[in-house]
Short mmCIF file of C-alpha atoms in Angstrom, two decimals:
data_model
loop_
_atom_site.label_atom_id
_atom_site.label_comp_id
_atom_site.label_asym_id
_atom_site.label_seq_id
_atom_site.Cartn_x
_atom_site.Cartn_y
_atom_site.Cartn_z
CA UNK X 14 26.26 8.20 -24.17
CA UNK X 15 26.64 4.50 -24.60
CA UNK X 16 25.70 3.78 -21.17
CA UNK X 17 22.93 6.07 -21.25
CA UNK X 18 21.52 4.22 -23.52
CA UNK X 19 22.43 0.94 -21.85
CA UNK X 20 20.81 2.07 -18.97
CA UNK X 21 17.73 2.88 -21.11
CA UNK X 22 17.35 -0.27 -23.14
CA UNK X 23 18.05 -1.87 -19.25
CA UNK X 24 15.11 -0.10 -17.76
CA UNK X 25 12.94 -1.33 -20.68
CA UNK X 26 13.13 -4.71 -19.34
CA UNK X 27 11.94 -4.05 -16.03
CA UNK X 28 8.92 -4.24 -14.10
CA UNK X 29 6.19 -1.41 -14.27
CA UNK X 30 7.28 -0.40 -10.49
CA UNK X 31 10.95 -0.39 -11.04
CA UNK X 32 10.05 2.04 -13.46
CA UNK X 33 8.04 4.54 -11.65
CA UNK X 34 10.66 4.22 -8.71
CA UNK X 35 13.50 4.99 -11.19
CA UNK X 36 11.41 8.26 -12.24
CA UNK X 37 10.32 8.96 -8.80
CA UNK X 38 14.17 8.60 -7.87
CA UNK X 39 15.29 11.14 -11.47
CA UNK X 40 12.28 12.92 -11.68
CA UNK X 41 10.91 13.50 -7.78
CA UNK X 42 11.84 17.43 -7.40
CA UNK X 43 10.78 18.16 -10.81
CA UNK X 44 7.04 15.92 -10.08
CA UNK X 45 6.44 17.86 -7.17
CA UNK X 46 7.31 21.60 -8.15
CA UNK X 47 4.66 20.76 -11.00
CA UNK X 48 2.28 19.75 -8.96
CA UNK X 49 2.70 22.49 -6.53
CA UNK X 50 2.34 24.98 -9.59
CA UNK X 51 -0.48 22.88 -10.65
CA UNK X 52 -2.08 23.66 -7.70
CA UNK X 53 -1.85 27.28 -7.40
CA UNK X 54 -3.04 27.91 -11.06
CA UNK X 55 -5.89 25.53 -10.44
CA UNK X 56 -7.40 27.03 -7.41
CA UNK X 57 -7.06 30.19 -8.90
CA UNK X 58 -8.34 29.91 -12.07
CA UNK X 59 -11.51 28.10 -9.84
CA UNK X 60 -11.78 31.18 -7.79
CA UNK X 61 -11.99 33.68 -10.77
CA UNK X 62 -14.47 31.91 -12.94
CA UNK X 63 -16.76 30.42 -10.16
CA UNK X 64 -18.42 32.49 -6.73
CA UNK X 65 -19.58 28.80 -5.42
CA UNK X 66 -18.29 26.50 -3.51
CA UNK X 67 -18.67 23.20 -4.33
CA UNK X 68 -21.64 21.79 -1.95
CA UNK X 69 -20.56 18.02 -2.84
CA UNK X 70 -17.66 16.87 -5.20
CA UNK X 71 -17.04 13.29 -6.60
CA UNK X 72 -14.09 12.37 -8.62
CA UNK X 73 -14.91 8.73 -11.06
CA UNK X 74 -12.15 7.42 -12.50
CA UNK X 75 -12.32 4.72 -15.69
CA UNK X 76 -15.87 5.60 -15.63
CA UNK X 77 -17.28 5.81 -18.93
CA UNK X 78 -20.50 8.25 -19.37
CA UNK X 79 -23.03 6.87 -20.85
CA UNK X 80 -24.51 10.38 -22.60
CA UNK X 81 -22.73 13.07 -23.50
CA UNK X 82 -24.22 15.00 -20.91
CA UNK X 83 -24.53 14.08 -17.05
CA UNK X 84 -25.48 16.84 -15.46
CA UNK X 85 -28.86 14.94 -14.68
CA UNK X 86 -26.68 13.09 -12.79
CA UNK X 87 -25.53 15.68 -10.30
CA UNK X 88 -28.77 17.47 -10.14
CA UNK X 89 -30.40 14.31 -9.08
CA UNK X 90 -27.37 13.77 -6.73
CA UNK X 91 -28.10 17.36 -5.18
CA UNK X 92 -31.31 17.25 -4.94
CA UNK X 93 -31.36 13.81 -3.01
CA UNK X 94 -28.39 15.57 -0.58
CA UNK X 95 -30.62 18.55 -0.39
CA UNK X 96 -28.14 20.74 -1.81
CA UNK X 97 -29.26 24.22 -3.24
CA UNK X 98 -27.67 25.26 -6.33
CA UNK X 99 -28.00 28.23 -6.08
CA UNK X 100 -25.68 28.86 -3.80
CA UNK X 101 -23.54 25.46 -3.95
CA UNK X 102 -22.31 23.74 -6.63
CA UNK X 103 -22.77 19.70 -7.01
CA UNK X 104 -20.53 18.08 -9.64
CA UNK X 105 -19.05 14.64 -10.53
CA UNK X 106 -15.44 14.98 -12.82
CA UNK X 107 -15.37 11.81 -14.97
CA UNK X 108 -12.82 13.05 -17.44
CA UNK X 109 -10.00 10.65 -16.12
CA UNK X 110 -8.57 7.66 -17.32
CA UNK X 111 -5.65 5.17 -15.68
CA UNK X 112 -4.53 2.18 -16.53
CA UNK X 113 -2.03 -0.46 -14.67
CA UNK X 114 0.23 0.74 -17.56
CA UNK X 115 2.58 3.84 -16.21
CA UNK X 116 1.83 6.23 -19.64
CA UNK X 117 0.85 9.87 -20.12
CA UNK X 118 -2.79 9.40 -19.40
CA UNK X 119 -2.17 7.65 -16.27
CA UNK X 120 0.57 10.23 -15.17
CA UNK X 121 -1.42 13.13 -16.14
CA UNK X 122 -4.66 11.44 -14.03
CA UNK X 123 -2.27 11.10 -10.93
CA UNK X 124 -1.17 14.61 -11.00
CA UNK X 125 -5.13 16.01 -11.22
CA UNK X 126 -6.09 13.89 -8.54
CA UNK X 127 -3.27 14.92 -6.41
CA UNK X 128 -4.62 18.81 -7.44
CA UNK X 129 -8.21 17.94 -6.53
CA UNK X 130 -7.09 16.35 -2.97
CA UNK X 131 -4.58 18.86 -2.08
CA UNK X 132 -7.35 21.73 -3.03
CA UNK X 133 -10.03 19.89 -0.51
CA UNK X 134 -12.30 19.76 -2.68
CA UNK X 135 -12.98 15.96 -2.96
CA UNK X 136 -15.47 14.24 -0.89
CA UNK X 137 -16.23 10.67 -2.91
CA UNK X 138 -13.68 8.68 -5.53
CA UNK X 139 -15.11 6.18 -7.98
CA UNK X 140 -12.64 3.82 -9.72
CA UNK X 141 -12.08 0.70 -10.65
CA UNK X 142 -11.17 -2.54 -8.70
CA UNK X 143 -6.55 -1.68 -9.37
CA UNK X 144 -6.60 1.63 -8.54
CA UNK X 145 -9.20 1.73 -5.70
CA UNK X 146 -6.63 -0.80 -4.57
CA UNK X 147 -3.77 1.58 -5.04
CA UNK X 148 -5.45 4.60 -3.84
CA UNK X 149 -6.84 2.51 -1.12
CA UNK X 150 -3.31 1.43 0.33
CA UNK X 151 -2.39 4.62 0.19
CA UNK X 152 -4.76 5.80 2.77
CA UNK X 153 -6.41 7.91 0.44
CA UNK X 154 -10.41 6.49 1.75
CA UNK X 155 -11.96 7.09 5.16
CA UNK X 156 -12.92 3.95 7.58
CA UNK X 157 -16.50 3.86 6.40
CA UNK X 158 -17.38 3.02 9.83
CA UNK X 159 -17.67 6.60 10.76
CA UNK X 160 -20.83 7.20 7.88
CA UNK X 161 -22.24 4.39 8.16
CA UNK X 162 -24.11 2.75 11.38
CA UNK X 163 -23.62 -0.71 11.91
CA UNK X 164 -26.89 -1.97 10.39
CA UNK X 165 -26.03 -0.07 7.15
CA UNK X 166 -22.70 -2.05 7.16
CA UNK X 167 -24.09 -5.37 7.80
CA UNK X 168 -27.03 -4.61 5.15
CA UNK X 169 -23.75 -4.31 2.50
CA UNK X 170 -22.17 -7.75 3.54
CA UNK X 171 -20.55 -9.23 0.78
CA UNK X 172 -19.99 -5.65 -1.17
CA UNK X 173 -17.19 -4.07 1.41
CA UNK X 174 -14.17 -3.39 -0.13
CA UNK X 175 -11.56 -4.10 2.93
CA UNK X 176 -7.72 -2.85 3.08
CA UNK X 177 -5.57 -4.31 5.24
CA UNK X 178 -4.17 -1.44 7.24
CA UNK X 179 -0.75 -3.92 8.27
CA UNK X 180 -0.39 -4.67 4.62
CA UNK X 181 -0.94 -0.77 3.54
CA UNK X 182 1.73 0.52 5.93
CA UNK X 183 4.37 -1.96 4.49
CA UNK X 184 3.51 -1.10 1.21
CA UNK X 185 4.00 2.33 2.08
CA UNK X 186 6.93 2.12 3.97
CA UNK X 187 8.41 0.06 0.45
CA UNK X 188 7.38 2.70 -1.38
CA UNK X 189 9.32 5.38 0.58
CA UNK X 190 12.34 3.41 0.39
CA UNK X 191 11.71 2.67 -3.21
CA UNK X 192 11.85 -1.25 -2.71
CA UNK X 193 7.96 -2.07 -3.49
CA UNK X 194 9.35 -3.94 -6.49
CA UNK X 195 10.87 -6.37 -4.94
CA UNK X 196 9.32 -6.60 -1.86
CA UNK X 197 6.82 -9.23 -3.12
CA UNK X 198 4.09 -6.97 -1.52
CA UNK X 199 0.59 -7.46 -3.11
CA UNK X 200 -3.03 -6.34 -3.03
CA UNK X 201 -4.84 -9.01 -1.77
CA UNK X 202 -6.79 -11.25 -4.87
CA UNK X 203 -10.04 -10.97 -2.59
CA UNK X 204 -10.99 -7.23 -1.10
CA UNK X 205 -13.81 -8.93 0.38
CA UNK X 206 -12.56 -11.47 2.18
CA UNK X 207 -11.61 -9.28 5.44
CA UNK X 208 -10.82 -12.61 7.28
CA UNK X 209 -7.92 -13.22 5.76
CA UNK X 210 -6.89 -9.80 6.60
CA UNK X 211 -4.50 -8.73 9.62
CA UNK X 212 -6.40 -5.18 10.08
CA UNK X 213 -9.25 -5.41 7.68
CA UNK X 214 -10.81 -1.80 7.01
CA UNK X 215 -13.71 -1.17 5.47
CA UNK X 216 -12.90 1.62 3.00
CA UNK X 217 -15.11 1.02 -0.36
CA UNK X 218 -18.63 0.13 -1.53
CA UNK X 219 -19.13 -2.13 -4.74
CA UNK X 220 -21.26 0.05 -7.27
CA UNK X 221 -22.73 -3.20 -8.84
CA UNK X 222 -26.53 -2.85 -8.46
CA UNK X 223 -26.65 0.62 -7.73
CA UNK X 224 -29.02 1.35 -10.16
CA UNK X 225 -28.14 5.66 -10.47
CA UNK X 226 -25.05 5.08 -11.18
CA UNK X 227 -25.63 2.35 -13.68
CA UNK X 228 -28.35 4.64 -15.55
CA UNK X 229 -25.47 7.02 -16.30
CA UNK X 230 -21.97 5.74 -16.16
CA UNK X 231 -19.76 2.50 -17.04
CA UNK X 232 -16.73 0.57 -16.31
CA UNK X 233 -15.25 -1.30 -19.29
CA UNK X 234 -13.82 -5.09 -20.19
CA UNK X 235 -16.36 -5.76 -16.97
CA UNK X 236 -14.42 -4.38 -14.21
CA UNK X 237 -16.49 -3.49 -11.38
CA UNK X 238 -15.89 -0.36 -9.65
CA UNK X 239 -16.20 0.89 -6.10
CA UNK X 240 -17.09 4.15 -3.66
CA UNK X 241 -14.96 5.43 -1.76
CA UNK X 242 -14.88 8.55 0.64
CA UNK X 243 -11.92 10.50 0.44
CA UNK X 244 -10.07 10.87 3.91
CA UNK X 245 -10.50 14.70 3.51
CA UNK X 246 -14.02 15.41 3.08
CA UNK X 247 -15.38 18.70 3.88
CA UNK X 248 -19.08 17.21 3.79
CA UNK X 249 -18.61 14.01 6.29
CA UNK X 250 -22.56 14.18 6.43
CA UNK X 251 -23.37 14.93 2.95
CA UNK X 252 -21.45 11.68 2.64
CA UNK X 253 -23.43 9.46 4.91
CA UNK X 254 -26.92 10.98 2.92
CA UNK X 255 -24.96 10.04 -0.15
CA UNK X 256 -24.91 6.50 0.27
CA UNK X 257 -27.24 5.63 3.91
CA UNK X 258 -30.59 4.02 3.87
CA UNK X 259 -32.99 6.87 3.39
CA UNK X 260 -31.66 7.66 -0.07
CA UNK X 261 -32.07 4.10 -1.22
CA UNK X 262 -34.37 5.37 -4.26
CA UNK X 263 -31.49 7.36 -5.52
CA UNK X 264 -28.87 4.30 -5.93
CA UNK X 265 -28.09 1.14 -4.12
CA UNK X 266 -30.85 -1.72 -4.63
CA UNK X 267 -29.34 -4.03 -2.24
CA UNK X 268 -29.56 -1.45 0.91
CA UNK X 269 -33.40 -0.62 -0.91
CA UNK X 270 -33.54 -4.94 -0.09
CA UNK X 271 -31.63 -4.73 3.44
CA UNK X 272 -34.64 -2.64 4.53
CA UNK X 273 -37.26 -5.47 4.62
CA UNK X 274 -35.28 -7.27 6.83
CA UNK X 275 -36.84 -6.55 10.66
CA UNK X 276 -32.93 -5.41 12.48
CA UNK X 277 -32.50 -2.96 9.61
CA UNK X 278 -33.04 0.83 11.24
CA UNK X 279 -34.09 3.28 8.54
#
């Protein structure tokens, strides 16, 4: 019992990702058969109290609503994708919250998002700048290179979020072998900056200036959060009408700019 409770006091002291690596290592079997259940009850409660499938489906973490009520919010978003809801349903879940802190909020958060993605149901994530970084080197976004044309990329210079797909796979490959703590391994200070990058890839969009988004939602203490497109989308071109050029009235002032320039294609 005493060295239990060595052990405890021990772990204490460490760093936040010796910690989750000494519950991944305890508590992996346990994690996963949760999960698993978690899954199964979700997409069947979803299949008895809904008859639609979800037309487009975006997941915002650490995004604060600004009303008590968004569904403005998704209407606007399907009626810009062209989406009837009648027979499709549009949504955007901003009921989760996770910090750089490994607590019950952030735990719970994981598991739901692990729910949504294993479900297919996701097609965009919103968070903030950490855990798009997390998610991000996890190979949880899609190369935006296959929504967007190359004009549309250049018009968003300067507001790519990059991951550096040699740095991702040795993260990854310290995280299987549960030696990311100290591996020294870090998210680079600059997403931007794909230069400095081995194998930059551009994964995320900065949501600064995109005025929809603003109207409705917020990211707290000033952290700026970013778009991503989650590697499993059902809707790959519901994705590209999401964020491309001819839906600049719906969100992203600096493409609306991009479009007075003569190369830009609409």
């Amino acid at each position: 019992m005493d060295e239990f409770k060595e052990e405890r006091a021990a772990l204490k002291q460490k760093p936040l990702k010796k910690k989750i690596e000494h519950f991944w290592h305890y508590y992996k079997w346990h994690t996963i058969g949760t999960i698993v259940g978690a899954i199964l009850l979700f997409i069947l409660v979803r299949d008895i109290t809904s008859n639609k499938d979800y037309g487009f489906f975006g997941i915002f973490v650490n995004a604060y609503p600004k009303y008590a009520e968004t569904t403005a919010f998704d209407d606007a978003v399907a009626k810009a994708l062209d989406i009837d809801l009648e027979e499709y349903e549009v949504a955007f879940d901003h009921n989760y919250r996770m910090t750089e802190e490994f607590n019950d909020n952030s735990f719970q958060t994981a598991q739901m998002l692990m729910v949504h993605t294993a479900a297919g149901d996701v097609d965009v994530m919103v968070m903030d700048t950490y855990n798009f970084s997390k998610y991000g080197y996890n190979n949880n976004y899609g190369d935006l290179r296959f929504y967007l044309s190359d004009d549309q990329l250049k018009a968003l210079e300067g507001r790519i979020f990059y991951v550096d797909a040699t740095l991702a796979e040795k993260i990854q490959e310290a995280s299987q072998n549960m030696t990311l703590a100290e591996s020294g391994l870090e998210y680079p200070a600059n997403p931007y900056d794909y230069e400095s990058m081995d194998n930059p890839i551009p994964v995320g969009i900065s949501l600064t200036g995109c005025e929809k988004f603003e109207e409705y939602f917020v990211f707290h203490e000033d952290t700026e959060g970013f778009l991503g497109v989650f590697v499993g989308t059902k809707h790959p071109e519901e994705v590209s009408k999401f964020i491309c050029v001819k839906h600049v009235s719906f969100g992203f002032t600096h493409l609306a700019i991009a479009l007075k320039k003569p190369w830009m294609s609409e």
